[in-house]
Tab-separated table of C-alpha atoms in Angstrom:
chain	number	residue	atom	x	y	z
A	8	UNK	CA	-24.712	1.927	27.020
A	9	UNK	CA	-22.370	2.490	29.925
A	10	UNK	CA	-22.908	-1.051	31.085
A	11	UNK	CA	-21.179	-2.206	27.960
A	12	UNK	CA	-17.684	-1.642	29.262
A	13	UNK	CA	-17.660	-4.296	32.027
A	14	UNK	CA	-19.239	-6.699	29.571
A	15	UNK	CA	-16.503	-5.894	27.106
A	16	UNK	CA	-13.811	-6.575	29.662
A	17	UNK	CA	-15.470	-9.853	30.538
A	18	UNK	CA	-15.317	-10.972	26.920
A	19	UNK	CA	-11.520	-10.893	26.783
A	20	UNK	CA	-10.696	-13.204	29.646
A	21	UNK	CA	-8.051	-15.359	28.065
A	22	UNK	CA	-4.750	-15.296	29.957
A	23	UNK	CA	-2.497	-12.407	29.225
A	24	UNK	CA	0.420	-14.574	28.128
A	25	UNK	CA	-1.627	-15.534	25.070
A	26	UNK	CA	-1.976	-11.868	24.211
A	27	UNK	CA	1.710	-11.258	24.750
A	28	UNK	CA	2.926	-14.198	22.730
A	29	UNK	CA	0.522	-13.636	19.824
A	30	UNK	CA	1.400	-9.955	19.760
A	31	UNK	CA	5.119	-10.722	19.789
A	32	UNK	CA	4.919	-13.177	16.921
A	33	UNK	CA	2.655	-10.912	14.851
A	34	UNK	CA	4.825	-7.859	15.517
A	35	UNK	CA	7.925	-9.799	14.487
A	36	UNK	CA	6.155	-10.844	11.274
A	37	UNK	CA	5.078	-7.282	10.564
A	38	UNK	CA	8.486	-5.739	11.147
A	39	UNK	CA	10.455	-8.458	9.348
A	40	UNK	CA	8.131	-8.178	6.365
A	41	UNK	CA	8.326	-4.397	6.303
A	42	UNK	CA	12.126	-4.410	6.418
A	43	UNK	CA	12.099	-7.064	3.717
A	44	UNK	CA	9.956	-4.903	1.441
A	45	UNK	CA	12.429	-2.049	1.728
A	46	UNK	CA	15.696	-3.982	1.414
A	47	UNK	CA	14.761	-6.664	-1.146
A	48	UNK	CA	16.430	-6.117	-4.498
A	49	UNK	CA	13.930	-8.122	-6.496
A	50	UNK	CA	10.420	-6.574	-6.664
A	51	UNK	CA	8.853	-10.049	-6.497
A	52	UNK	CA	10.536	-10.668	-3.154
A	53	UNK	CA	9.267	-7.283	-1.981
A	54	UNK	CA	5.706	-8.270	-2.873
A	55	UNK	CA	6.004	-11.574	-0.994
A	56	UNK	CA	7.408	-9.758	2.042
A	57	UNK	CA	4.466	-7.358	1.791
A	58	UNK	CA	2.109	-10.332	2.055
A	59	UNK	CA	3.878	-11.366	5.266
A	60	UNK	CA	3.406	-7.910	6.739
A	61	UNK	CA	-0.263	-7.856	5.765
A	62	UNK	CA	-0.849	-11.225	7.435
A	63	UNK	CA	0.829	-9.967	10.593
A	64	UNK	CA	-1.421	-6.907	10.615
A	65	UNK	CA	-4.444	-9.194	10.115
A	66	UNK	CA	-3.397	-11.206	13.176
A	67	UNK	CA	-3.152	-7.990	15.164
A	68	UNK	CA	-6.657	-7.081	13.974
A	69	UNK	CA	-7.965	-10.402	15.281
A	70	UNK	CA	-6.205	-9.775	18.564
A	71	UNK	CA	-8.079	-6.478	18.825
A	72	UNK	CA	-11.423	-8.123	18.039
A	73	UNK	CA	-11.699	-6.601	14.559
A	74	UNK	CA	-12.385	-9.963	12.976
A	75	UNK	CA	-14.225	-8.669	9.914
A	76	UNK	CA	-11.406	-6.298	9.076
A	77	UNK	CA	-8.893	-9.108	9.491
A	78	UNK	CA	-10.767	-11.172	6.916
A	79	UNK	CA	-11.055	-8.187	4.562
A	80	UNK	CA	-7.385	-7.442	5.064
A	81	UNK	CA	-6.384	-10.901	3.906
A	82	UNK	CA	-8.899	-11.071	1.061
A	83	UNK	CA	-8.484	-7.560	-0.343
A	84	UNK	CA	-4.853	-6.814	0.422
A	85	UNK	CA	-3.112	-10.167	0.245
A	86	UNK	CA	-5.569	-11.622	-2.218
A	87	UNK	CA	-6.158	-8.743	-4.618
A	88	UNK	CA	-3.760	-5.850	-4.202
A	89	UNK	CA	-0.541	-7.847	-3.887
A	90	UNK	CA	-1.615	-10.121	-6.719
A	91	UNK	CA	-2.157	-6.989	-8.806
A	92	UNK	CA	1.358	-5.872	-7.883
A	93	UNK	CA	2.784	-9.252	-8.858
A	94	UNK	CA	0.803	-9.184	-12.080
A	95	UNK	CA	2.226	-5.796	-13.052
A	96	UNK	CA	5.748	-6.852	-12.057
A	97	UNK	CA	5.543	-9.925	-14.265
A	98	UNK	CA	3.769	-8.025	-17.037
A	99	UNK	CA	6.423	-5.327	-17.224
A	100	UNK	CA	9.290	-7.737	-16.751
A	101	UNK	CA	10.969	-5.627	-14.096
A	102	UNK	CA	11.546	-8.641	-11.850
A	103	UNK	CA	15.288	-8.345	-12.134
A	104	UNK	CA	17.794	-7.199	-9.583
A	105	UNK	CA	18.035	-3.489	-9.024
A	106	UNK	CA	21.361	-1.842	-8.418
A	107	UNK	CA	20.660	-0.557	-4.922
A	108	UNK	CA	24.169	0.789	-4.460
A	109	UNK	CA	23.763	3.362	-7.247
A	110	UNK	CA	22.860	6.715	-5.721
A	111	UNK	CA	22.217	9.408	-8.327
A	112	UNK	CA	21.125	11.997	-5.752
A	113	UNK	CA	24.161	12.386	-3.577
A	114	UNK	CA	23.440	12.426	0.145
A	115	UNK	CA	19.733	11.787	-0.249
A	116	UNK	CA	19.739	8.432	1.523
A	117	UNK	CA	21.524	9.499	4.726
A	118	UNK	CA	19.226	12.525	4.807
A	119	UNK	CA	16.154	10.293	4.385
A	120	UNK	CA	17.287	7.925	7.146
A	121	UNK	CA	17.963	10.861	9.454
A	122	UNK	CA	14.615	12.505	8.773
A	123	UNK	CA	12.664	9.278	9.242
A	124	UNK	CA	14.480	8.458	12.491
A	125	UNK	CA	13.809	11.980	13.737
A	126	UNK	CA	10.130	11.773	12.849
A	127	UNK	CA	9.637	8.318	14.356
A	128	UNK	CA	11.414	9.271	17.567
A	129	UNK	CA	9.323	12.396	17.811
A	130	UNK	CA	6.116	10.417	17.363
A	131	UNK	CA	7.127	7.829	19.973
A	132	UNK	CA	8.069	10.576	22.426
A	133	UNK	CA	4.780	12.365	21.792
A	134	UNK	CA	2.965	9.121	22.490
A	135	UNK	CA	4.771	8.885	25.803
A	136	UNK	CA	4.166	12.375	27.102
A	137	UNK	CA	0.903	13.613	25.625
A	138	UNK	CA	-2.715	12.603	25.944
A	139	UNK	CA	-4.369	11.751	22.658
A	140	UNK	CA	-7.837	11.042	23.950
A	141	UNK	CA	-10.074	14.036	23.379
A	142	UNK	CA	-13.082	12.815	25.313
A	143	UNK	CA	-15.401	12.717	22.308
A	144	UNK	CA	-15.850	8.970	22.143
A	145	UNK	CA	-18.755	6.741	21.139
A	146	UNK	CA	-19.579	8.890	18.130
A	147	UNK	CA	-20.386	6.005	15.826
A	148	UNK	CA	-21.846	3.570	18.340
A	149	UNK	CA	-20.427	1.768	21.312
A	150	UNK	CA	-18.288	-1.259	20.617
A	151	UNK	CA	-20.298	-3.669	22.750
A	152	UNK	CA	-19.896	-7.382	23.002
A	153	UNK	CA	-22.078	-7.848	19.927
A	154	UNK	CA	-20.550	-9.502	16.871
A	155	UNK	CA	-18.077	-7.327	15.066
A	156	UNK	CA	-19.702	-7.680	11.642
A	157	UNK	CA	-23.106	-6.652	12.978
A	158	UNK	CA	-21.708	-3.540	14.643
A	159	UNK	CA	-19.696	-2.562	11.622
A	160	UNK	CA	-22.601	-3.104	9.254
A	161	UNK	CA	-25.021	-1.107	11.387
A	162	UNK	CA	-22.611	1.790	11.611
A	163	UNK	CA	-21.750	1.636	7.923
A	164	UNK	CA	-25.358	1.695	6.756
A	165	UNK	CA	-26.619	4.340	9.175
A	166	UNK	CA	-23.996	6.812	10.364
A	167	UNK	CA	-21.642	6.421	7.441
A	168	UNK	CA	-24.155	5.845	4.665
A	169	UNK	CA	-23.106	8.801	2.529
A	170	UNK	CA	-19.363	8.027	2.651
A	171	UNK	CA	-20.232	4.436	1.845
A	172	UNK	CA	-22.086	5.541	-1.277
A	173	UNK	CA	-19.195	7.821	-2.157
A	174	UNK	CA	-16.818	4.856	-2.136
A	175	UNK	CA	-18.965	3.266	-4.829
A	176	UNK	CA	-18.406	6.316	-7.028
A	177	UNK	CA	-14.701	6.220	-6.180
A	178	UNK	CA	-14.397	2.603	-7.272
A	179	UNK	CA	-16.211	3.311	-10.540
A	180	UNK	CA	-13.852	6.212	-11.230
A	181	UNK	CA	-10.865	3.984	-10.450
A	182	UNK	CA	-12.082	1.302	-12.855
A	183	UNK	CA	-12.604	3.850	-15.649
A	184	UNK	CA	-9.218	5.417	-14.926
A	185	UNK	CA	-7.457	2.075	-15.034
A	186	UNK	CA	-9.079	1.166	-18.341
A	187	UNK	CA	-8.171	4.524	-19.896
A	188	UNK	CA	-4.588	4.422	-18.603
A	189	UNK	CA	-3.887	0.833	-19.558
A	190	UNK	CA	-5.316	1.143	-23.057
A	191	UNK	CA	-2.679	0.560	-25.658
A	192	UNK	CA	-2.318	3.172	-28.411
A	193	UNK	CA	-2.656	1.792	-31.959
A	194	UNK	CA	0.471	-0.108	-32.897
A	195	UNK	CA	2.775	0.977	-35.681
A	196	UNK	CA	2.444	4.683	-34.908
A	197	UNK	CA	4.938	6.769	-32.997
A	198	UNK	CA	3.769	8.021	-29.578
A	199	UNK	CA	3.157	11.600	-30.732
A	200	UNK	CA	0.846	10.542	-33.560
A	201	UNK	CA	-0.770	7.920	-31.390
A	202	UNK	CA	-2.053	10.599	-29.032
A	203	UNK	CA	-3.995	12.186	-31.833
A	204	UNK	CA	-5.187	8.936	-33.344
A	205	UNK	CA	-6.346	7.692	-29.978
A	206	UNK	CA	-9.121	10.231	-29.830
A	207	UNK	CA	-10.334	9.337	-33.320
A	208	UNK	CA	-10.579	5.588	-32.858
A	209	UNK	CA	-11.392	4.792	-29.281
A	210	UNK	CA	-13.294	1.592	-30.065
A	211	UNK	CA	-10.459	-0.141	-31.850
A	212	UNK	CA	-7.876	0.650	-29.193
A	213	UNK	CA	-8.945	-2.156	-26.903
A	214	UNK	CA	-9.484	-4.590	-29.777
A	215	UNK	CA	-6.007	-4.426	-31.228
A	216	UNK	CA	-4.455	-4.371	-27.777
A	217	UNK	CA	-4.073	-8.138	-27.923
A	218	UNK	CA	-2.398	-8.125	-31.297
A	219	UNK	CA	-0.409	-5.021	-30.488
A	220	UNK	CA	1.109	-6.817	-27.533
A	221	UNK	CA	2.810	-9.249	-29.849
A	222	UNK	CA	3.939	-6.845	-32.546
A	223	UNK	CA	4.291	-3.531	-30.778
A	224	UNK	CA	6.415	-4.452	-27.812
A	225	UNK	CA	9.661	-5.555	-29.471
A	226	UNK	CA	10.159	-2.541	-31.707
A	227	UNK	CA	9.230	-0.207	-28.898
A	228	UNK	CA	11.863	-1.828	-26.713
A	229	UNK	CA	14.404	-1.609	-29.529
A	230	UNK	CA	13.593	2.026	-30.034
A	231	UNK	CA	14.149	2.882	-26.416
A	232	UNK	CA	17.343	0.857	-26.310
A	233	UNK	CA	18.853	2.839	-29.133
A	234	UNK	CA	17.332	6.232	-28.476
A	235	UNK	CA	17.430	6.177	-24.667
A	236	UNK	CA	21.113	6.831	-23.915
A	237	UNK	CA	21.525	9.217	-26.821
A	238	UNK	CA	18.660	11.539	-25.948
A	239	UNK	CA	18.336	11.349	-22.192
A	240	UNK	CA	21.956	11.177	-21.187
A	241	UNK	CA	23.586	9.188	-18.414
A	242	UNK	CA	20.502	9.047	-16.186
A	243	UNK	CA	18.851	6.433	-18.386
A	244	UNK	CA	22.033	4.588	-19.110
A	245	UNK	CA	20.863	1.600	-17.126
A	246	UNK	CA	17.780	1.074	-19.266
A	247	UNK	CA	19.699	0.378	-22.448
A	248	UNK	CA	21.322	-2.916	-21.472
A	249	UNK	CA	18.190	-4.011	-19.630
A	250	UNK	CA	15.974	-3.569	-22.657
A	251	UNK	CA	18.576	-5.264	-24.801
A	252	UNK	CA	18.653	-8.155	-22.369
A	253	UNK	CA	14.958	-8.782	-22.820
A	254	UNK	CA	14.942	-8.582	-26.590
A	255	UNK	CA	18.380	-9.560	-27.841
B	27	UNK	CA	2.326	-7.996	31.670
B	28	UNK	CA	-0.461	-7.086	29.286
B	29	UNK	CA	-0.361	-5.646	25.806
B	30	UNK	CA	-1.680	-2.109	26.105
B	31	UNK	CA	-2.588	0.289	23.345
B	32	UNK	CA	0.864	1.812	23.587
B	33	UNK	CA	2.470	-1.315	22.196
B	34	UNK	CA	0.215	-1.287	19.163
B	35	UNK	CA	0.791	2.413	18.576
B	36	UNK	CA	4.541	1.958	18.911
B	37	UNK	CA	4.474	-0.864	16.385
B	38	UNK	CA	2.321	1.289	14.119
B	39	UNK	CA	4.839	4.141	14.367
B	40	UNK	CA	7.761	1.886	13.512
B	41	UNK	CA	5.865	0.363	10.580
B	42	UNK	CA	5.021	3.828	9.275
B	43	UNK	CA	8.661	4.887	9.608
B	44	UNK	CA	9.873	1.860	7.656
B	45	UNK	CA	7.328	2.594	4.924
B	46	UNK	CA	8.345	6.255	4.724
B	47	UNK	CA	11.989	5.240	4.572
B	48	UNK	CA	11.227	2.909	1.705
B	49	UNK	CA	9.453	5.617	-0.275
B	50	UNK	CA	12.381	7.978	0.230
B	51	UNK	CA	15.186	5.514	-0.423
B	52	UNK	CA	14.038	3.111	-3.109
B	53	UNK	CA	14.035	4.040	-6.802
B	54	UNK	CA	11.728	1.375	-8.208
B	55	UNK	CA	8.245	2.836	-8.593
B	56	UNK	CA	6.563	-0.476	-7.757
B	57	UNK	CA	8.475	-0.850	-4.494
B	58	UNK	CA	7.662	2.755	-3.629
B	59	UNK	CA	3.995	1.835	-4.061
B	60	UNK	CA	4.403	-1.146	-1.758
B	61	UNK	CA	5.948	1.115	0.858
B	62	UNK	CA	2.908	3.397	0.586
B	63	UNK	CA	0.819	0.314	1.358
B	64	UNK	CA	2.980	-0.261	4.430
B	65	UNK	CA	2.215	3.253	5.641
B	66	UNK	CA	-1.511	2.770	5.020
B	67	UNK	CA	-1.373	-0.427	7.071
B	68	UNK	CA	0.361	1.377	9.899
B	69	UNK	CA	-2.452	3.920	9.932
B	70	UNK	CA	-5.027	1.111	9.871
B	71	UNK	CA	-3.387	-0.528	12.853
B	72	UNK	CA	-3.542	2.726	14.781
B	73	UNK	CA	-7.222	3.161	13.842
B	74	UNK	CA	-8.152	-0.303	15.072
B	75	UNK	CA	-6.183	0.243	18.260
B	76	UNK	CA	-8.034	3.465	18.995
B	77	UNK	CA	-11.337	1.788	18.128
B	78	UNK	CA	-10.646	-0.793	20.814
B	79	UNK	CA	-9.310	1.730	23.271
B	80	UNK	CA	-12.243	4.133	22.976
B	81	UNK	CA	-14.867	1.377	22.531
B	82	UNK	CA	-15.942	3.103	19.347
B	83	UNK	CA	-16.634	1.200	16.144
B	84	UNK	CA	-15.933	4.335	14.080
B	85	UNK	CA	-12.238	3.512	13.912
B	86	UNK	CA	-12.985	0.218	12.250
B	87	UNK	CA	-15.373	1.856	9.786
B	88	UNK	CA	-12.581	4.233	8.848
B	89	UNK	CA	-10.244	1.286	8.226
B	90	UNK	CA	-12.880	-0.066	5.860
B	91	UNK	CA	-12.810	3.187	3.891
B	92	UNK	CA	-9.017	3.222	3.880
B	93	UNK	CA	-9.070	-0.254	2.357
B	94	UNK	CA	-11.367	0.951	-0.428
B	95	UNK	CA	-9.224	3.994	-1.130
B	96	UNK	CA	-6.067	1.869	-1.094
B	97	UNK	CA	-7.553	-0.496	-3.653
B	98	UNK	CA	-8.565	2.385	-5.933
B	99	UNK	CA	-5.177	4.048	-5.502
B	100	UNK	CA	-3.279	0.888	-6.393
B	101	UNK	CA	-5.391	0.301	-9.497
B	102	UNK	CA	-4.865	3.811	-10.843
B	103	UNK	CA	-1.218	3.935	-9.754
B	104	UNK	CA	-0.317	0.688	-11.428
B	105	UNK	CA	-2.174	1.845	-14.530
B	106	UNK	CA	0.064	4.928	-14.584
B	107	UNK	CA	3.154	2.754	-14.103
B	108	UNK	CA	2.149	0.557	-17.024
B	109	UNK	CA	1.476	3.628	-19.193
B	110	UNK	CA	4.867	5.122	-18.310
B	111	UNK	CA	6.642	1.836	-18.857
B	112	UNK	CA	5.165	1.634	-22.347
B	113	UNK	CA	6.740	4.974	-23.278
B	114	UNK	CA	10.143	4.290	-21.750
B	115	UNK	CA	11.103	0.807	-20.629
B	116	UNK	CA	12.029	1.689	-17.083
B	117	UNK	CA	10.371	1.588	-13.684
B	118	UNK	CA	13.015	3.811	-12.134
B	119	UNK	CA	11.720	6.999	-10.538
B	120	UNK	CA	14.935	8.891	-11.350
B	121	UNK	CA	14.362	8.479	-15.069
B	122	UNK	CA	10.988	10.205	-14.877
B	123	UNK	CA	12.094	13.816	-14.907
B	124	UNK	CA	9.850	15.074	-17.677
B	125	UNK	CA	6.173	15.852	-17.442
B	126	UNK	CA	5.835	14.892	-21.093
B	127	UNK	CA	6.647	11.243	-21.704
């Protein structure tokens, strides 16, 4: 086991300028994408910037010989999660410009910037002066020169078998939760009555979801456009014109 | 000049800070979710860095679990966003000041 470390060092023998240049490009991608996610006004642009960041992180994974995770990163994150984001953005029709300059909570943004800068500086300083390594290494198996997938699979199915099974339960719960949350209440009823009716007719809820999408959405949007500003005051003032814009 | 673990951890810190800033500053619920993903990725990067540094595959296994949890979290979170949006046509976090929709 201890002989693994020289072997490991022998594996990564490519010249260091390759490391440096790949790291620089990937880090630039990651940071540019992250800043883009935060500053973009259009949620669709944010999602595309998020893809850029995720690709940069995948490149950094490859650079650190985590090739399986790099593949999973691209497939699961860029391929599934961001597509889900884009799907919801398009589905809800919120892909319009947001008024970033409006600040309902006065002084919250400068405070947030200050706090984040303070925290990040503290973390960087801690990284400079303290020693993170506790000495308890090699708990889950030594990262030898063996293929990354083989190591990961062995560890996952031996040491981490119970957590791995628990993730299966977690995914099932997430699927059930998503189905329950996204189910459309029966159309034609007001939201208060729909809550009660939903319990009585669970089987028809999914069936008339397709037809409810066509008939239910416009009058709901009209209702919120008229009732929104009157009941909720100036905080929801921006939703009125937006809803009216979609369904004139 | 070689790229040591410190560079990766520094990048991870900056990425986490940008994600936290986004969650605090932006109002759109969807963009806040994306910023949470940024923070998760920063943590993943730190995990992989420590896995390489300590020659321990456990860090990479943990990244695997974080990916699973992130997928589940996004599915449920977006389901909640869709459910909220159906009640009131807005994805603005400031408009959501009532527990009852």
